[in-house]
Amino acid sequence: MNMRLVFLIFLIVVFAAGFGFISYSQSTGISLNEAYGTGNIVITQNTSAGTVPHQVNIVNNGNDPVKVEVGDVLTAQSSQDLVIAENKTIKKNTTDTISAYCLDPSQRAIPGIKLKVNGTSTNAVKQVIMGSNINDLNNATNAQVQIWILTSGVDFNIYSGEPVAVVETQKINYTKLRQIVSDAKTAISTRFNVNVDNIDKLNQNGTSNSTGIVGGFINWIKSTTGI
């Protein structure tokens, strides 16, 4: 038998076993939506308008760990709607702070407001979040603007709501903000392989063009072994 093929099969088996274990270990706990439905979760807006990314406090009063995932949507009538920007498991009977991006540029976030869980965001928004660095202000701000473009269009109003608050909080001018918007349009165009003029027509429910973790790993093995 071809030894390269044997080696490939061995590596795939080992990788699948390891990936399965990781997936299992990450699967413990219930979803944020399920936990909210039981009434054991309290979510509170923690940061003021203009913060990038925002922070929310999540209190888990239940007996199960709660999985908070990128793309989980939080809404409020009088405050900013948010989308979770990191994956984290909140242990039972504990409180944790979670990062989240804004969804609606026309609104302002109000600290202390209680938030509701309301499904999940589009795949396009999730991809932008996963490609961002919530610990780097410039990178996170660019990602935030990309999300506004995806949710409100390329011509969203930069003179209202959160964009105005960002200008005030970061002490920048609108020339700088317009440049951030321009850079964000370019980033979206590159990520989703569309012309800037066609961003508004982007199918936000489309899936990623990537081959995925397993596919990427197999491709790497093939390139390494020459199979």
Coordinates of C-alpha atoms in Angstrom, one line a residue:
M1 CA 0.0 0.0 0.0
N2 CA 1.2 3.5 -0.7
M3 CA 2.9 4.7 2.5
R4 CA 1.9 8.3 1.8
L5 CA -1.8 7.2 1.7
V6 CA -1.3 5.3 5.0
F7 CA 0.3 8.4 6.6
L8 CA -2.6 10.6 5.3
I9 CA -5.2 8.3 6.7
F10 CA -3.4 8.1 10.1
L11 CA -3.2 11.9 10.3
I12 CA -6.8 12.3 9.5
V13 CA -7.9 9.8 12.1
V14 CA -5.7 11.5 14.8
F15 CA -7.0 15.0 13.8
A16 CA -10.6 13.9 13.7
A17 CA -10.3 12.4 17.2
G18 CA -8.7 15.5 18.6
F19 CA -11.2 17.8 16.9
G20 CA -14.0 15.6 18.2
F21 CA -12.7 15.9 21.7
I22 CA -12.3 19.7 21.4
S23 CA -15.8 20.0 20.0
Y24 CA -17.2 17.9 22.8
S25 CA -15.5 19.9 25.5
Q26 CA -16.8 23.1 24.0
S27 CA -20.3 21.8 23.7
T28 CA -20.9 21.6 27.5
G29 CA -23.6 24.0 28.7
I30 CA -26.8 25.4 27.3
S31 CA -27.1 28.2 24.7
L32 CA -27.7 31.8 25.7
N33 CA -31.1 31.7 24.0
E34 CA -32.1 28.6 26.0
A35 CA -30.9 30.0 29.2
Y36 CA -32.7 33.3 28.6
G37 CA -35.9 31.4 28.0
T38 CA -35.7 29.8 31.5
G39 CA -35.5 33.2 33.1
N40 CA -32.1 32.4 34.7
I41 CA -30.1 35.0 32.7
V42 CA -30.0 38.7 33.3
I43 CA -28.1 40.8 30.7
T44 CA -27.3 44.4 31.3
Q45 CA -25.7 47.1 29.0
N46 CA -22.5 48.1 30.8
T47 CA -20.9 50.8 28.6
S48 CA -21.8 54.2 27.3
A49 CA -22.5 55.1 23.7
G50 CA -19.3 55.3 21.6
T51 CA -17.5 52.4 23.2
V52 CA -16.0 50.0 20.8
P53 CA -16.6 47.2 21.4
H54 CA -19.3 47.5 24.1
Q55 CA -19.4 45.5 27.2
V56 CA -22.4 43.7 28.7
N57 CA -22.8 42.0 32.1
I58 CA -24.4 38.6 32.0
V59 CA -25.6 37.0 35.3
N60 CA -26.1 33.3 35.1
N61 CA -28.5 32.4 38.0
G62 CA -29.1 28.9 36.6
N63 CA -27.6 25.5 37.5
D64 CA -26.0 25.0 34.0
P65 CA -23.1 26.7 32.3
V66 CA -24.2 29.0 29.5
K67 CA -22.5 29.2 26.2
V68 CA -22.3 32.7 24.8
E69 CA -21.3 32.6 21.1
V70 CA -20.3 35.0 18.4
G71 CA -23.4 36.3 16.6
D72 CA -25.8 36.0 19.5
V73 CA -28.1 39.1 19.2
L74 CA -29.2 41.2 22.1
T75 CA -32.0 43.8 21.8
A76 CA -33.6 46.6 23.8
Q77 CA -36.3 49.1 23.1
S78 CA -34.5 52.1 24.5
S79 CA -30.9 51.2 23.9
Q80 CA -28.6 49.9 21.3
D81 CA -29.0 46.4 19.8
L82 CA -25.9 44.4 20.1
V83 CA -24.2 41.3 18.6
I84 CA -21.9 39.2 20.8
A85 CA -18.3 39.4 19.7
E86 CA -16.6 36.5 21.5
N87 CA -17.2 32.9 22.5
K88 CA -17.3 32.3 26.2
T89 CA -18.9 29.9 28.7
I90 CA -20.4 31.4 31.8
K91 CA -20.3 29.1 34.8
K92 CA -23.4 28.5 36.9
N93 CA -24.2 31.1 39.5
T94 CA -21.6 33.5 38.2
T95 CA -21.4 36.9 36.5
D96 CA -19.2 37.6 33.5
T97 CA -18.5 40.5 31.1
I98 CA -18.8 40.0 27.4
S99 CA -17.8 42.1 24.4
A100 CA -20.4 43.0 21.8
Y101 CA -20.6 45.2 18.7
C102 CA -23.5 47.6 17.8
L103 CA -26.0 46.6 15.1
D104 CA -27.9 49.9 14.5
P105 CA -25.9 53.0 14.0
S106 CA -28.9 55.3 14.5
Q107 CA -29.3 54.3 18.2
R108 CA -27.2 55.0 21.3
A109 CA -26.3 52.5 24.0
I110 CA -27.6 53.4 27.5
P111 CA -25.8 51.9 30.5
G112 CA -28.0 50.0 32.9
I113 CA -30.6 48.9 30.3
K114 CA -31.6 45.3 30.4
L115 CA -31.2 43.4 27.1
K116 CA -33.1 40.5 25.6
V117 CA -31.8 37.6 23.6
N118 CA -33.1 37.7 20.1
G119 CA -31.7 35.0 17.8
T120 CA -28.5 35.2 15.9
S121 CA -26.9 37.6 13.3
T122 CA -26.3 36.9 9.6
N123 CA -23.3 34.9 8.5
A124 CA -21.7 38.0 7.0
V125 CA -21.8 39.8 10.3
K126 CA -20.4 36.7 12.1
Q127 CA -17.5 36.5 9.6
V128 CA -16.6 40.2 10.2
I129 CA -16.6 39.6 14.0
M130 CA -14.5 36.5 13.8
G131 CA -12.0 38.4 11.6
S132 CA -11.7 41.2 14.1
N133 CA -9.6 41.9 17.2
I134 CA -11.7 43.1 20.0
N135 CA -8.6 44.1 22.0
D136 CA -7.3 46.5 19.3
L137 CA -9.3 49.7 19.2
N138 CA -8.5 50.6 15.5
N139 CA -9.2 47.1 14.3
A140 CA -12.4 46.8 16.4
T141 CA -13.6 50.2 15.1
N142 CA -13.1 49.2 11.5
A143 CA -15.1 45.9 12.2
Q144 CA -17.8 48.0 13.9
V145 CA -18.2 50.2 10.9
Q146 CA -18.2 47.1 8.6
I147 CA -21.1 45.8 10.7
W148 CA -23.0 49.1 10.3
I149 CA -22.5 48.9 6.5
L150 CA -23.8 45.3 6.4
T151 CA -26.9 46.1 8.6
S152 CA -27.7 49.6 7.4
G153 CA -26.1 50.0 4.0
V154 CA -23.1 51.7 2.5
D155 CA -24.7 55.1 2.9
F156 CA -25.7 54.8 6.6
N157 CA -25.9 58.1 8.5
I158 CA -22.6 58.9 10.2
Y159 CA -24.1 62.0 11.9
S160 CA -26.5 60.1 14.2
G161 CA -26.5 57.7 17.1
E162 CA -23.4 55.6 17.8
P163 CA -21.2 57.1 15.0
V164 CA -21.5 60.5 16.6
A165 CA -20.7 59.0 20.0
V166 CA -17.7 57.2 18.5
V167 CA -16.4 60.5 17.2
E168 CA -16.8 62.1 20.7
T169 CA -15.4 59.2 22.6
Q170 CA -12.3 58.6 20.4
K171 CA -11.8 62.3 20.0
I172 CA -11.6 62.1 16.2
N173 CA -13.1 64.2 13.5
Y174 CA -15.6 63.3 10.8
T175 CA -12.9 63.3 8.1
K176 CA -11.3 60.5 10.0
L177 CA -14.6 58.7 10.4
R178 CA -15.3 59.0 6.7
Q179 CA -11.9 57.4 6.1
I180 CA -12.7 54.6 8.5
V181 CA -16.0 54.0 6.5
S182 CA -14.0 54.0 3.2
D183 CA -11.6 51.4 4.6
A184 CA -14.4 49.3 5.9
K185 CA -16.1 49.3 2.5
T186 CA -12.8 48.1 1.0
A187 CA -12.5 45.4 3.6
I188 CA -16.0 44.1 3.0
S189 CA -15.4 44.2 -0.8
T190 CA -12.2 42.1 -0.4
R191 CA -13.7 39.7 2.2
F192 CA -16.8 38.9 0.2
N193 CA -15.4 39.4 -3.3
V194 CA -17.9 42.0 -4.4
N195 CA -17.5 45.5 -5.9
V196 CA -18.0 48.3 -3.4
D197 CA -21.0 49.5 -5.5
N198 CA -22.6 46.1 -4.9
I199 CA -22.1 45.8 -1.2
D200 CA -25.8 46.7 -0.6
K201 CA -26.7 43.7 -2.7
L202 CA -24.5 41.3 -0.7
N203 CA -26.3 38.2 0.3
Q204 CA -25.8 38.5 4.0
N205 CA -27.0 35.0 4.7
G206 CA -24.2 33.5 2.5
T207 CA -21.8 31.1 3.9
S208 CA -18.0 31.6 4.1
N209 CA -16.0 30.7 1.0
S210 CA -13.4 29.1 3.3
T211 CA -12.9 25.3 3.2
G212 CA -13.3 25.0 6.9
I213 CA -10.9 23.6 9.5
V214 CA -11.0 20.0 8.4
G215 CA -10.8 20.9 4.7
G216 CA -7.9 23.2 5.3
F217 CA -6.1 20.6 7.3
I218 CA -6.6 17.9 4.6
N219 CA -5.4 20.4 1.9
W220 CA -2.3 21.1 4.0
I221 CA -1.6 17.4 4.4
K222 CA -1.9 16.9 0.6
S223 CA 0.4 19.7 -0.1
T224 CA 2.9 18.4 2.4
T225 CA 2.8 14.7 1.3
G226 CA 2.4 15.4 -2.4
I227 CA -0.7 13.2 -2.6

